[in-house]
C-alpha cells in the first residue's frame, strides 16, 4: 500500500482536528490542503519512523506553525474572532489538549507530533484545561433523545461550570427552547426521537441567532465528506468524558459571544 492510501483514511479526522484548532472549517481545511501540497511536492518529508497517522499530524503541525495565515488576521469574521481569542491560550497547550482529548492520541504519539517530551505534553494538557475552564461559561441547550446520554452530557457541562437551559428530544422542542432562551452553546445529536435531523433543527435556530454547535453522532464520517458546509466541532459516539469537555472548551474558546466566568 502506498503512502497516499495509508494516509487517506485519516484525512477526515485531520480535518476535524484542523477545524477545532483554527476555529473554522475554512481555515482548518486550508491548512490540511497546504499539508497535502507540501507532501506531494516532497514525499521524502514524511517521517519514516512514524506511523501514517502520527506522521500526517506531525506534518500538519509543521504547516500550521509556518504558514502566514496562522499569524495574520483574516478578513472573515469567524477567523478574526478566533485570532482575537488566540492570545488567551498558549498555542502549544491548545495543540496538546486537542491531540490528547479530542483525537485520542497517546502521550507518546502526541509528543512525537509536537516534537516534545511526554512530560511536556502532560503539562501542556493540564495547563490548557485549566485556562479554558477559567475563561468561559455559558447557557447550554442539549438536543438528545436518549435520556441516559442526555443526563450524562448535562452532568459534564455542569461540571465545567455551564448552565443547562433545557434538554430537547425532537426538532420542535429544540427550536422552541432555543427561541425562548437563546443558548450560548448547543450540543446536538443527529437523529432525534421524532425521526427528524438534529442538523436541520440547528440550521433553523441559527437563522435567528449565533451560537457555537457541537454535534454528537455515531457516524462522524457522514458529516466529514468535504462536499458541503460541515461542523467545526464533532464528537463520535461512544464518547469519552474528557473528549466532550475538551470540545466544549474549544468551541467556546472560538466563540466571541461566550460569556466569561465570574
PDB file of C-alpha atoms in Angstrom, residues 115-239:
ATOM      1  CA  UNK A 115       8.266  17.372  18.852  1.00  0.00           C
ATOM      2  CA  UNK A 116       8.046  17.484  22.650  1.00  0.00           C
ATOM      3  CA  UNK A 117       8.696  15.168  25.596  1.00  0.00           C
ATOM      4  CA  UNK A 118       5.907  13.194  27.226  1.00  0.00           C
ATOM      5  CA  UNK A 119       6.314  15.248  30.398  1.00  0.00           C
ATOM      6  CA  UNK A 120       5.891  18.454  28.412  1.00  0.00           C
ATOM      7  CA  UNK A 121       2.699  17.133  26.789  1.00  0.00           C
ATOM      8  CA  UNK A 122       1.193  16.228  30.166  1.00  0.00           C
ATOM      9  CA  UNK A 123       1.969  19.696  31.490  1.00  0.00           C
ATOM     10  CA  UNK A 124       0.518  21.392  28.386  1.00  0.00           C
ATOM     11  CA  UNK A 125      -2.739  19.440  28.593  1.00  0.00           C
ATOM     12  CA  UNK A 126      -3.188  20.315  32.252  1.00  0.00           C
ATOM     13  CA  UNK A 127      -2.456  23.976  31.554  1.00  0.00           C
ATOM     14  CA  UNK A 128      -4.910  24.178  28.642  1.00  0.00           C
ATOM     15  CA  UNK A 129      -7.777  22.602  30.546  1.00  0.00           C
ATOM     16  CA  UNK A 130      -7.317  24.986  33.443  1.00  0.00           C
ATOM     17  CA  UNK A 131      -7.039  28.081  31.266  1.00  0.00           C
ATOM     18  CA  UNK A 132     -10.109  27.322  29.169  1.00  0.00           C
ATOM     19  CA  UNK A 133     -12.332  26.348  32.086  1.00  0.00           C
ATOM     20  CA  UNK A 134     -11.488  29.593  33.873  1.00  0.00           C
ATOM     21  CA  UNK A 135     -12.366  31.809  30.906  1.00  0.00           C
ATOM     22  CA  UNK A 136     -15.718  30.695  29.514  1.00  0.00           C
ATOM     23  CA  UNK A 137     -19.115  29.756  30.917  1.00  0.00           C
ATOM     24  CA  UNK A 138     -22.468  29.948  29.149  1.00  0.00           C
ATOM     25  CA  UNK A 139     -26.057  28.634  28.827  1.00  0.00           C
ATOM     26  CA  UNK A 140     -26.245  25.219  27.162  1.00  0.00           C
ATOM     27  CA  UNK A 141     -29.042  23.589  25.151  1.00  0.00           C
ATOM     28  CA  UNK A 142     -28.814  19.798  24.796  1.00  0.00           C
ATOM     29  CA  UNK A 143     -30.572  18.123  21.863  1.00  0.00           C
ATOM     30  CA  UNK A 144     -30.563  14.387  22.568  1.00  0.00           C
ATOM     31  CA  UNK A 145     -33.351  11.791  22.533  1.00  0.00           C
ATOM     32  CA  UNK A 146     -31.553   9.164  24.646  1.00  0.00           C
ATOM     33  CA  UNK A 147     -32.288  10.115  28.254  1.00  0.00           C
ATOM     34  CA  UNK A 148     -29.205   8.476  29.783  1.00  0.00           C
ATOM     35  CA  UNK A 149     -26.893  10.129  27.274  1.00  0.00           C
ATOM     36  CA  UNK A 150     -28.641  13.477  27.794  1.00  0.00           C
ATOM     37  CA  UNK A 151     -28.186  13.185  31.568  1.00  0.00           C
ATOM     38  CA  UNK A 152     -24.515  12.317  31.129  1.00  0.00           C
ATOM     39  CA  UNK A 153     -23.909  15.279  28.811  1.00  0.00           C
ATOM     40  CA  UNK A 154     -25.771  17.553  31.222  1.00  0.00           C
ATOM     41  CA  UNK A 155     -23.552  16.412  34.093  1.00  0.00           C
ATOM     42  CA  UNK A 156     -20.405  17.011  32.025  1.00  0.00           C
ATOM     43  CA  UNK A 157     -21.485  20.527  31.049  1.00  0.00           C
ATOM     44  CA  UNK A 158     -22.459  21.441  34.623  1.00  0.00           C
ATOM     45  CA  UNK A 159     -19.148  20.080  35.899  1.00  0.00           C
ATOM     46  CA  UNK A 160     -17.408  22.621  33.648  1.00  0.00           C
ATOM     47  CA  UNK A 161     -19.426  25.430  35.214  1.00  0.00           C
ATOM     48  CA  UNK A 162     -22.030  25.870  32.473  1.00  0.00           C
ATOM     49  CA  UNK A 163     -25.789  26.340  32.953  1.00  0.00           C
ATOM     50  CA  UNK A 164     -28.267  23.940  31.307  1.00  0.00           C
ATOM     51  CA  UNK A 165     -31.325  25.721  29.916  1.00  0.00           C
ATOM     52  CA  UNK A 166     -33.065  22.544  28.745  1.00  0.00           C
ATOM     53  CA  UNK A 167     -32.940  19.167  27.026  1.00  0.00           C
ATOM     54  CA  UNK A 168     -34.863  18.679  23.764  1.00  0.00           C
ATOM     55  CA  UNK A 169     -35.782  15.293  22.246  1.00  0.00           C
ATOM     56  CA  UNK A 170     -37.361  16.492  18.994  1.00  0.00           C
ATOM     57  CA  UNK A 171     -36.903  19.130  16.311  1.00  0.00           C
ATOM     58  CA  UNK A 172     -39.842  21.189  17.557  1.00  0.00           C
ATOM     59  CA  UNK A 173     -38.778  21.073  21.218  1.00  0.00           C
ATOM     60  CA  UNK A 174     -35.268  22.168  20.274  1.00  0.00           C
ATOM     61  CA  UNK A 175     -36.389  25.100  18.142  1.00  0.00           C
ATOM     62  CA  UNK A 176     -38.896  26.306  20.745  1.00  0.00           C
ATOM     63  CA  UNK A 177     -36.380  26.110  23.606  1.00  0.00           C
ATOM     64  CA  UNK A 178     -33.762  27.960  21.572  1.00  0.00           C
ATOM     65  CA  UNK A 179     -36.229  30.689  20.595  1.00  0.00           C
ATOM     66  CA  UNK A 180     -37.182  31.310  24.251  1.00  0.00           C
ATOM     67  CA  UNK A 181     -33.775  31.076  25.915  1.00  0.00           C
ATOM     68  CA  UNK A 182     -31.126  31.768  23.265  1.00  0.00           C
ATOM     69  CA  UNK A 183     -28.371  29.343  24.366  1.00  0.00           C
ATOM     70  CA  UNK A 184     -24.706  30.253  24.195  1.00  0.00           C
ATOM     71  CA  UNK A 185     -23.810  26.673  23.224  1.00  0.00           C
ATOM     72  CA  UNK A 186     -25.730  23.848  21.525  1.00  0.00           C
ATOM     73  CA  UNK A 187     -24.879  20.156  21.961  1.00  0.00           C
ATOM     74  CA  UNK A 188     -26.839  18.245  19.314  1.00  0.00           C
ATOM     75  CA  UNK A 189     -27.409  14.653  18.290  1.00  0.00           C
ATOM     76  CA  UNK A 190     -28.082  13.974  14.598  1.00  0.00           C
ATOM     77  CA  UNK A 191     -31.011  11.540  14.844  1.00  0.00           C
ATOM     78  CA  UNK A 192     -33.897  12.751  17.046  1.00  0.00           C
ATOM     79  CA  UNK A 193     -36.857  10.956  18.635  1.00  0.00           C
ATOM     80  CA  UNK A 194     -39.357  12.172  16.020  1.00  0.00           C
ATOM     81  CA  UNK A 195     -37.188  10.874  13.179  1.00  0.00           C
ATOM     82  CA  UNK A 196     -36.036  14.355  12.226  1.00  0.00           C
ATOM     83  CA  UNK A 197     -32.474  15.618  11.866  1.00  0.00           C
ATOM     84  CA  UNK A 198     -30.701  17.499  14.618  1.00  0.00           C
ATOM     85  CA  UNK A 199     -28.674  19.178  11.881  1.00  0.00           C
ATOM     86  CA  UNK A 200     -31.863  20.629  10.378  1.00  0.00           C
ATOM     87  CA  UNK A 201     -33.026  21.832  13.791  1.00  0.00           C
ATOM     88  CA  UNK A 202     -29.725  23.573  14.411  1.00  0.00           C
ATOM     89  CA  UNK A 203     -29.735  25.205  10.989  1.00  0.00           C
ATOM     90  CA  UNK A 204     -33.206  26.593  11.703  1.00  0.00           C
ATOM     91  CA  UNK A 205     -32.089  28.004  15.052  1.00  0.00           C
ATOM     92  CA  UNK A 206     -29.021  29.672  13.615  1.00  0.00           C
ATOM     93  CA  UNK A 207     -31.170  31.665  11.202  1.00  0.00           C
ATOM     94  CA  UNK A 208     -32.154  33.903  14.130  1.00  0.00           C
ATOM     95  CA  UNK A 209     -29.089  33.888  16.429  1.00  0.00           C
ATOM     96  CA  UNK A 210     -25.450  32.798  16.573  1.00  0.00           C
ATOM     97  CA  UNK A 211     -24.059  30.129  18.904  1.00  0.00           C
ATOM     98  CA  UNK A 212     -21.312  27.510  18.672  1.00  0.00           C
ATOM     99  CA  UNK A 213     -22.606  23.997  17.954  1.00  0.00           C
ATOM    100  CA  UNK A 214     -21.120  20.608  18.808  1.00  0.00           C
ATOM    101  CA  UNK A 215     -22.637  17.612  17.016  1.00  0.00           C
ATOM    102  CA  UNK A 216     -22.567  14.223  18.716  1.00  0.00           C
ATOM    103  CA  UNK A 217     -23.025  11.232  16.413  1.00  0.00           C
ATOM    104  CA  UNK A 218     -22.133   7.588  15.976  1.00  0.00           C
ATOM    105  CA  UNK A 219     -21.270   8.258  12.328  1.00  0.00           C
ATOM    106  CA  UNK A 220     -18.954  11.307  12.129  1.00  0.00           C
ATOM    107  CA  UNK A 221     -17.727  10.358   8.675  1.00  0.00           C
ATOM    108  CA  UNK A 222     -21.190  11.198   7.305  1.00  0.00           C
ATOM    109  CA  UNK A 223     -20.585  14.841   8.208  1.00  0.00           C
ATOM    110  CA  UNK A 224     -16.949  14.940   7.076  1.00  0.00           C
ATOM    111  CA  UNK A 225     -17.292  14.373   3.347  1.00  0.00           C
ATOM    112  CA  UNK A 226     -15.909  17.704   2.149  1.00  0.00           C
ATOM    113  CA  UNK A 227     -18.926  18.059  -0.157  1.00  0.00           C
ATOM    114  CA  UNK A 228     -20.891  20.687   1.813  1.00  0.00           C
ATOM    115  CA  UNK A 229     -20.557  23.056   4.804  1.00  0.00           C
ATOM    116  CA  UNK A 230     -19.628  20.891   7.770  1.00  0.00           C
ATOM    117  CA  UNK A 231     -19.485  21.365  11.543  1.00  0.00           C
ATOM    118  CA  UNK A 232     -16.206  22.538  13.007  1.00  0.00           C
ATOM    119  CA  UNK A 233     -16.874  20.603  16.238  1.00  0.00           C
ATOM    120  CA  UNK A 234     -17.848  16.939  16.123  1.00  0.00           C
ATOM    121  CA  UNK A 235     -17.815  14.181  18.757  1.00  0.00           C
ATOM    122  CA  UNK A 236     -18.041  10.482  17.934  1.00  0.00           C
ATOM    123  CA  UNK A 237     -20.226   8.075  19.899  1.00  0.00           C
ATOM    124  CA  UNK A 238     -19.384   6.339  22.112  1.00  0.00           C
ATOM    125  CA  UNK A 239     -17.578   9.360  23.512  1.00  0.00           C
TER     126      UNK A 239
END
